Amino acid sequence: MREPPVQLPGRNQPCWCGSGRKYKKCHADEDNARHRNQAAGPSVASVTERVRPGRISPPRPVPEHIPRPPYVANDGVPPPRGPARPRTPDELERMRRAGRAARAVLMGLAEHVRPGVTTNELDALAHDHAVALGAYPSPLGYQGFPKSICTSVNEVICHGIPDDRPLAAGDICNIDVTLYLDGVHGDTSTMFCVGDVDADKRRLVETTQRALHAGIAAVRPGAEVRAIGRAIEQVATAEGLSVVRAFVGHGVGPEFHAEPTIYHYYEPDARTVLAEGMTFTIEPMLNLGTWRHVMWDDGWTAVTADLAPSAQFEHTIVVTSAGAELLTVLEGEPQPFLGGVSAGS
């Protein structure tokens, strides 16, 4: 992954990314949009009180009869990332069950996301729902993560730790749920608007969801991974938004994280060819301001460098013969990408 240099090339010069194309045909539009955002900054309406770390309660227990992912017995340390490979029919059926369970837990939180509710309370609700389904909350204990879900509010890009901070009217919050069930993981997230949200945040949330849909619509056997990032980046750039580069989608199945790596921007070197049966997440993170991030001292929470709002949506998908199937949907939910149809989900 390369970052734009301070001194950008001329429009007819080779692009800084190494693609071999002229700059004007490659990253010029994105870089110009980013510079406009950095100069203007988010509107006054979009700048809310800075999110600060709250108190974190102890990890919640999981009944002994619920199977754990292997890293739990290894002090949270996962094995090396496995290669990208098509999943077996049995693995796919189990992933559908895990994906439905994760989606059920995520959507079960919708009625509870309101002003005054703490993200710690949301974590407790999600944890109890997961346990009731016989599932293990995948983040719990993963590399030391202390909670069962991730809650990322306003300028938090991802991996926010649930704590005692109450949500406030005007907040936007991503909730990321991953469950380990039947030996596989189901991974999904969505954005919630808390009370009345200003126009900039609404545009950010709506555009991020459209970007996810564009990325999913680019999936088909024989396509390269970089086609997903190109589709997402085009949607973001058209709205003057930036795409986070440091955090990516990933292969998922029996492993929490595996290959392929899914970039959410155009990465010319991402040439892995998609094959029927591959499973991975697509989870674009878009920002109103800069795409750069800084980390909190907790080692997990990533926030935008300029504290402008960020949004993210995520599905786990499997590559089908003509497109993609969403694995993180409830029974009866539409499958708009199955067979290559690219309508919104």
Short mmCIF file of C-alpha atoms in Angstrom, two decimals:
data_model
loop_
_atom_site.label_atom_id
_atom_site.label_comp_id
_atom_site.label_asym_id
_atom_site.label_seq_id
_atom_site.Cartn_x
_atom_site.Cartn_y
_atom_site.Cartn_z
CA MET A 1 0.00 0.00 0.00
CA ARG A 2 1.43 3.40 -0.96
CA GLU A 3 0.30 6.79 0.29
CA PRO A 4 0.12 9.89 -1.92
CA PRO A 5 3.36 11.90 -1.83
CA VAL A 6 3.40 15.49 -0.61
CA GLN A 7 4.36 16.65 -4.11
CA LEU A 8 1.84 15.15 -6.53
CA PRO A 9 2.73 14.43 -10.17
CA GLY A 10 1.50 16.42 -13.12
CA ARG A 11 -1.70 15.23 -14.77
CA ASN A 12 0.15 13.66 -17.72
CA GLN A 13 2.89 12.11 -15.62
CA PRO A 14 2.80 8.51 -14.32
CA CYS A 15 0.60 8.10 -11.25
CA TRP A 16 2.36 7.93 -7.88
CA CYS A 17 0.66 4.58 -7.08
CA GLY A 18 2.76 2.65 -9.60
CA SER A 19 -0.13 1.56 -11.81
CA GLY A 20 1.69 2.73 -14.94
CA ARG A 21 -1.26 4.92 -15.95
CA LYS A 22 -1.23 8.69 -16.27
CA TYR A 23 -2.03 10.48 -13.03
CA LYS A 24 -5.15 12.13 -14.54
CA LYS A 25 -6.52 8.66 -15.40
CA CYS A 26 -5.75 7.17 -12.00
CA HIS A 27 -5.70 8.99 -8.63
CA ALA A 28 -6.01 12.66 -9.66
CA ASP A 29 -9.76 12.95 -8.99
CA GLU A 30 -9.50 11.24 -5.60
CA ASP A 31 -6.54 13.37 -4.51
CA ASN A 32 -8.28 16.58 -5.58
CA ALA A 33 -11.42 15.61 -3.65
CA ARG A 34 -9.33 14.80 -0.58
CA HIS A 35 -7.55 18.16 -0.73
CA ARG A 36 -10.89 20.00 -1.03
CA ASN A 37 -12.16 18.17 2.04
CA GLN A 38 -9.03 18.93 4.03
CA ALA A 39 -9.20 22.61 3.09
CA ALA A 40 -12.90 23.04 3.83
CA GLY A 41 -13.28 20.58 6.71
CA PRO A 42 -16.66 19.23 7.75
CA SER A 43 -19.55 21.65 8.14
CA VAL A 44 -20.13 23.15 11.58
CA ALA A 45 -23.25 21.00 11.95
CA SER A 46 -21.16 17.83 11.60
CA VAL A 47 -18.63 18.68 14.31
CA THR A 48 -19.96 17.18 17.54
CA GLU A 49 -18.35 16.87 20.92
CA ARG A 50 -15.23 14.76 20.65
CA VAL A 51 -15.70 11.12 21.63
CA ARG A 52 -13.54 10.32 24.64
CA PRO A 53 -12.76 6.97 26.27
CA GLY A 54 -15.17 5.87 28.97
CA ARG A 55 -14.98 3.23 31.67
CA ILE A 56 -14.87 -0.36 30.42
CA SER A 57 -16.50 -3.10 32.47
CA PRO A 58 -14.94 -6.59 32.76
CA PRO A 59 -15.39 -9.12 29.94
CA ARG A 60 -18.68 -11.01 30.10
CA PRO A 61 -18.59 -14.76 30.72
CA VAL A 62 -19.59 -17.32 28.11
CA PRO A 63 -21.09 -20.63 29.27
CA GLU A 64 -18.65 -23.52 29.09
CA HIS A 65 -20.86 -25.58 26.77
CA ILE A 66 -20.49 -23.03 23.93
CA PRO A 67 -17.56 -23.93 21.63
CA ARG A 68 -14.76 -21.37 21.46
CA PRO A 69 -12.71 -20.37 18.42
CA PRO A 70 -9.16 -21.78 18.65
CA TYR A 71 -7.50 -18.46 19.53
CA VAL A 72 -9.35 -18.30 22.85
CA ALA A 73 -7.25 -21.20 24.15
CA ASN A 74 -4.11 -19.51 22.83
CA ASP A 75 -4.36 -16.30 24.88
CA GLY A 76 -6.24 -14.64 22.03
CA VAL A 77 -3.43 -15.10 19.52
CA PRO A 78 -4.80 -16.26 16.15
CA PRO A 79 -2.93 -18.59 13.80
CA PRO A 80 -1.29 -17.12 10.68
CA ARG A 81 -3.79 -15.97 8.06
CA GLY A 82 -4.82 -18.83 5.83
CA PRO A 83 -4.75 -18.64 2.03
CA ALA A 84 -7.70 -17.59 -0.06
CA ARG A 85 -9.63 -20.72 -0.99
CA PRO A 86 -13.13 -21.75 -2.01
CA ARG A 87 -15.18 -23.13 0.87
CA THR A 88 -16.74 -26.57 0.86
CA PRO A 89 -20.55 -26.93 0.62
CA ASP A 90 -20.61 -27.95 4.29
CA GLU A 91 -18.59 -24.89 5.32
CA LEU A 92 -20.88 -22.64 3.30
CA GLU A 93 -24.01 -24.02 4.92
CA ARG A 94 -22.51 -23.50 8.36
CA MET A 95 -21.45 -19.97 7.37
CA ARG A 96 -25.04 -19.19 6.36
CA ARG A 97 -26.18 -20.24 9.84
CA ALA A 98 -23.46 -18.18 11.52
CA GLY A 99 -24.20 -15.22 9.26
CA ARG A 100 -27.93 -15.35 10.01
CA ALA A 101 -27.17 -15.48 13.73
CA ALA A 102 -24.84 -12.46 13.53
CA ARG A 103 -27.43 -10.52 11.56
CA ALA A 104 -30.12 -11.41 14.10
CA VAL A 105 -27.98 -10.13 16.97
CA LEU A 106 -27.13 -6.94 15.08
CA MET A 107 -30.70 -6.16 14.06
CA GLY A 108 -31.92 -7.04 17.55
CA LEU A 109 -30.04 -3.98 18.81
CA ALA A 110 -31.89 -1.53 16.54
CA GLU A 111 -34.70 -0.74 18.98
CA HIS A 112 -32.19 -0.11 21.78
CA VAL A 113 -29.99 2.43 19.96
CA ARG A 114 -31.28 5.72 21.32
CA PRO A 115 -30.03 8.75 23.27
CA GLY A 116 -28.96 7.90 26.81
CA VAL A 117 -28.14 4.24 26.15
CA THR A 118 -24.49 3.36 26.71
CA THR A 119 -22.49 1.26 24.29
CA ASN A 120 -21.74 -1.03 27.26
CA GLU A 121 -25.47 -1.73 27.56
CA LEU A 122 -25.59 -2.57 23.85
CA ASP A 123 -22.66 -4.94 24.37
CA ALA A 124 -24.54 -6.72 27.17
CA LEU A 125 -27.64 -7.13 25.00
CA ALA A 126 -25.63 -8.47 22.07
CA HIS A 127 -23.64 -10.82 24.31
CA ASP A 128 -26.75 -12.31 25.90
CA HIS A 129 -28.43 -12.74 22.50
CA ALA A 130 -25.37 -14.47 21.07
CA VAL A 131 -25.14 -16.86 24.02
CA ALA A 132 -28.86 -17.63 23.71
CA LEU A 133 -28.20 -18.68 20.10
CA GLY A 134 -25.36 -20.95 21.21
CA ALA A 135 -22.73 -18.71 19.60
CA TYR A 136 -19.46 -17.30 20.88
CA PRO A 137 -18.90 -13.54 20.31
CA SER A 138 -15.78 -13.66 18.13
CA PRO A 139 -14.18 -10.37 19.28
CA LEU A 140 -14.22 -11.43 22.95
CA GLY A 141 -10.62 -12.17 23.87
CA TYR A 142 -9.34 -11.86 20.30
CA GLN A 143 -5.84 -10.44 20.72
CA GLY A 144 -7.01 -9.16 24.10
CA PHE A 145 -10.16 -7.33 22.96
CA PRO A 146 -12.30 -7.06 26.12
CA LYS A 147 -15.84 -6.90 24.72
CA SER A 148 -18.28 -8.88 22.59
CA ILE A 149 -19.00 -6.29 19.89
CA CYS A 150 -17.33 -3.17 18.49
CA THR A 151 -19.13 0.18 18.77
CA SER A 152 -17.66 3.07 16.78
CA VAL A 153 -19.26 6.49 17.36
CA ASN A 154 -18.88 9.61 15.21
CA GLU A 155 -15.14 10.07 14.46
CA VAL A 156 -14.29 6.53 15.56
CA ILE A 157 -13.52 4.63 12.36
CA CYS A 158 -13.56 1.10 13.75
CA HIS A 159 -12.80 -1.20 16.71
CA GLY A 160 -14.36 1.08 19.31
CA ILE A 161 -14.62 -0.63 22.71
CA PRO A 162 -18.07 -0.47 24.35
CA ASP A 163 -17.95 1.62 27.52
CA ASP A 164 -20.12 3.76 29.80
CA ARG A 165 -20.44 6.71 27.39
CA PRO A 166 -24.14 7.29 26.66
CA LEU A 167 -25.17 7.87 23.07
CA ALA A 168 -26.39 11.39 22.34
CA ALA A 169 -28.88 12.74 19.83
CA GLY A 170 -27.03 13.48 16.60
CA ASP A 171 -24.50 10.67 17.01
CA ILE A 172 -23.87 8.07 14.34
CA CYS A 173 -22.72 4.67 15.54
CA ASN A 174 -21.39 1.61 13.78
CA ILE A 175 -22.03 -1.70 15.54
CA ASP A 176 -19.93 -4.63 14.38
CA VAL A 177 -21.05 -8.15 15.31
CA THR A 178 -19.09 -11.32 14.60
CA LEU A 179 -20.22 -14.70 15.92
CA TYR A 180 -18.49 -18.07 16.01
CA LEU A 181 -21.09 -20.80 15.47
CA ASP A 182 -20.76 -24.35 14.15
CA GLY A 183 -17.02 -23.85 13.71
CA VAL A 184 -17.19 -20.78 11.46
CA HIS A 185 -17.50 -17.00 11.81
CA GLY A 186 -20.24 -14.67 10.54
CA ASP A 187 -19.18 -11.01 10.39
CA THR A 188 -21.42 -7.99 9.75
CA SER A 189 -21.90 -4.36 10.75
CA THR A 190 -24.26 -1.48 10.14
CA MET A 191 -24.68 2.18 10.96
CA PHE A 192 -27.28 3.56 13.34
CA CYS A 193 -28.39 7.20 13.48
CA VAL A 194 -29.18 8.32 17.03
CA GLY A 195 -32.08 10.76 17.03
CA ASP A 196 -31.88 13.60 14.53
CA VAL A 197 -28.66 13.53 12.51
CA ASP A 198 -27.43 16.46 10.44
CA ALA A 199 -27.33 16.46 6.66
CA ASP A 200 -23.59 15.81 6.35
CA LYS A 201 -23.75 12.72 8.54
CA ARG A 202 -26.82 11.44 6.70
CA ARG A 203 -25.02 11.87 3.37
CA LEU A 204 -21.97 10.09 4.78
CA VAL A 205 -24.04 7.15 6.03
CA GLU A 206 -26.08 6.84 2.85
CA THR A 207 -23.03 7.08 0.59
CA THR A 208 -21.13 4.47 2.61
CA GLN A 209 -23.99 2.02 2.18
CA ARG A 210 -24.08 2.71 -1.55
CA ALA A 211 -20.34 2.17 -1.68
CA LEU A 212 -20.75 -1.23 -0.01
CA HIS A 213 -23.38 -2.17 -2.58
CA ALA A 214 -21.11 -1.07 -5.42
CA GLY A 215 -18.29 -3.18 -4.05
CA ILE A 216 -20.51 -6.24 -3.75
CA ALA A 217 -21.85 -5.71 -7.27
CA ALA A 218 -18.26 -5.86 -8.59
CA VAL A 219 -17.85 -9.44 -7.30
CA ARG A 220 -17.85 -12.26 -9.84
CA PRO A 221 -15.64 -15.26 -10.66
CA GLY A 222 -12.59 -14.20 -12.64
CA ALA A 223 -12.65 -10.60 -11.39
CA GLU A 224 -9.67 -9.29 -9.48
CA VAL A 225 -9.91 -8.04 -5.90
CA ARG A 226 -8.93 -4.55 -7.03
CA ALA A 227 -12.25 -4.24 -8.91
CA ILE A 228 -14.04 -4.11 -5.55
CA GLY A 229 -11.94 -1.20 -4.31
CA ARG A 230 -12.27 0.65 -7.60
CA ALA A 231 -16.09 0.47 -7.42
CA ILE A 232 -16.16 1.65 -3.81
CA GLU A 233 -13.71 4.48 -4.40
CA GLN A 234 -15.69 5.79 -7.36
CA VAL A 235 -18.82 6.15 -5.21
CA ALA A 236 -16.88 7.88 -2.42
CA THR A 237 -14.99 10.26 -4.70
CA ALA A 238 -18.17 11.35 -6.46
CA GLU A 239 -19.46 12.60 -3.09
CA GLY A 240 -16.18 14.19 -2.03
CA LEU A 241 -15.61 11.58 0.69
CA SER A 242 -12.36 9.81 1.52
CA VAL A 243 -11.81 6.06 1.85
CA VAL A 244 -9.94 4.71 4.88
CA ARG A 245 -6.83 2.80 3.78
CA ALA A 246 -5.43 1.28 6.95
CA PHE A 247 -8.34 -1.12 7.60
CA VAL A 248 -9.55 -3.66 5.07
CA GLY A 249 -11.96 -6.48 4.43
CA HIS A 250 -10.72 -10.03 4.80
CA GLY A 251 -11.34 -13.67 4.12
CA VAL A 252 -13.49 -15.35 6.75
CA GLY A 253 -14.73 -18.85 7.49
CA PRO A 254 -13.32 -21.26 10.08
CA GLU A 255 -10.73 -18.47 10.52
CA PHE A 256 -11.72 -15.04 11.85
CA HIS A 257 -9.30 -13.40 9.42
CA ALA A 258 -7.83 -15.00 6.31
CA GLU A 259 -6.90 -14.09 2.76
CA PRO A 260 -7.85 -12.44 0.49
CA THR A 261 -7.28 -8.90 1.70
CA ILE A 262 -10.08 -6.68 0.39
CA TYR A 263 -8.96 -3.10 -0.22
CA HIS A 264 -11.76 -0.53 -0.28
CA TYR A 265 -9.89 1.77 -2.65
CA TYR A 266 -8.20 1.04 -5.96
CA GLU A 267 -5.01 -0.85 -5.17
CA PRO A 268 -3.38 -1.81 -8.48
CA ASP A 269 -1.40 -4.65 -6.92
CA ALA A 270 -4.54 -6.37 -5.53
CA ARG A 271 -4.63 -8.92 -8.35
CA THR A 272 -5.99 -11.96 -6.50
CA VAL A 273 -8.54 -13.55 -8.82
CA LEU A 274 -11.91 -14.26 -7.26
CA ALA A 275 -13.16 -17.84 -7.54
CA GLU A 276 -16.57 -19.34 -6.92
CA GLY A 277 -16.90 -20.36 -3.29
CA MET A 278 -14.47 -17.80 -1.82
CA THR A 279 -15.84 -16.05 1.27
CA PHE A 280 -14.78 -12.66 2.59
CA THR A 281 -16.04 -9.43 4.09
CA ILE A 282 -16.51 -6.15 2.28
CA GLU A 283 -16.61 -3.34 4.86
CA PRO A 284 -15.82 0.11 3.45
CA MET A 285 -15.08 2.93 5.90
CA LEU A 286 -15.69 6.41 4.47
CA ASN A 287 -14.88 9.75 6.12
CA LEU A 288 -16.17 13.30 5.72
CA GLY A 289 -12.61 14.60 6.01
CA THR A 290 -9.19 13.02 5.72
CA TRP A 291 -8.76 9.28 5.27
CA ARG A 292 -5.87 9.28 7.74
CA HIS A 293 -6.32 7.93 11.26
CA VAL A 294 -4.76 8.00 14.71
CA MET A 295 -4.98 5.37 17.44
CA TRP A 296 -6.11 5.75 21.03
CA ASP A 297 -3.86 4.48 23.77
CA ASP A 298 -6.07 1.39 24.16
CA GLY A 299 -4.44 0.00 21.00
CA TRP A 300 -7.81 -0.69 19.37
CA THR A 301 -9.81 2.48 18.78
CA ALA A 302 -9.01 4.15 15.45
CA VAL A 303 -10.29 7.71 14.96
CA THR A 304 -10.08 10.11 12.04
CA ALA A 305 -7.02 12.35 12.23
CA ASP A 306 -9.17 15.48 11.86
CA LEU A 307 -12.02 14.16 14.08
CA ALA A 308 -14.48 14.35 11.17
CA PRO A 309 -17.23 11.69 11.19
CA SER A 310 -16.69 8.21 9.75
CA ALA A 311 -19.14 5.50 8.65
CA GLN A 312 -18.92 1.79 7.82
CA PHE A 313 -21.16 -1.01 6.57
CA GLU A 314 -20.19 -4.68 6.27
CA HIS A 315 -21.45 -7.99 4.91
CA THR A 316 -19.86 -11.41 4.61
CA ILE A 317 -20.29 -12.70 1.05
CA VAL A 318 -19.57 -15.78 -0.99
CA VAL A 319 -18.60 -15.60 -4.66
CA THR A 320 -21.26 -17.36 -6.74
CA SER A 321 -21.24 -18.51 -10.37
CA ALA A 322 -22.57 -15.15 -11.53
CA GLY A 323 -22.10 -12.69 -8.66
CA ALA A 324 -22.28 -12.73 -4.89
CA GLU A 325 -24.51 -14.13 -2.16
CA LEU A 326 -24.86 -12.28 1.12
CA LEU A 327 -24.23 -14.69 3.98
CA THR A 328 -25.08 -12.20 6.73
CA VAL A 329 -28.82 -11.86 6.10
CA LEU A 330 -31.87 -13.22 7.87
CA GLU A 331 -34.05 -15.98 6.48
CA GLY A 332 -36.29 -14.41 3.84
CA GLU A 333 -34.23 -11.25 3.35
CA PRO A 334 -33.64 -10.47 -0.34
CA GLN A 335 -30.48 -11.59 -2.13
CA PRO A 336 -30.11 -8.71 -4.59
CA PHE A 337 -26.59 -9.69 -5.70
CA LEU A 338 -27.19 -13.39 -6.25
CA GLY A 339 -26.91 -13.98 -9.96
CA GLY A 340 -25.18 -10.67 -10.59
CA VAL A 341 -28.10 -8.31 -9.96
CA SER A 342 -26.74 -5.06 -8.51
CA ALA A 343 -29.73 -3.40 -6.88
CA GLY A 344 -29.36 -2.14 -3.32
CA SER A 345 -29.87 -4.44 -0.36
#
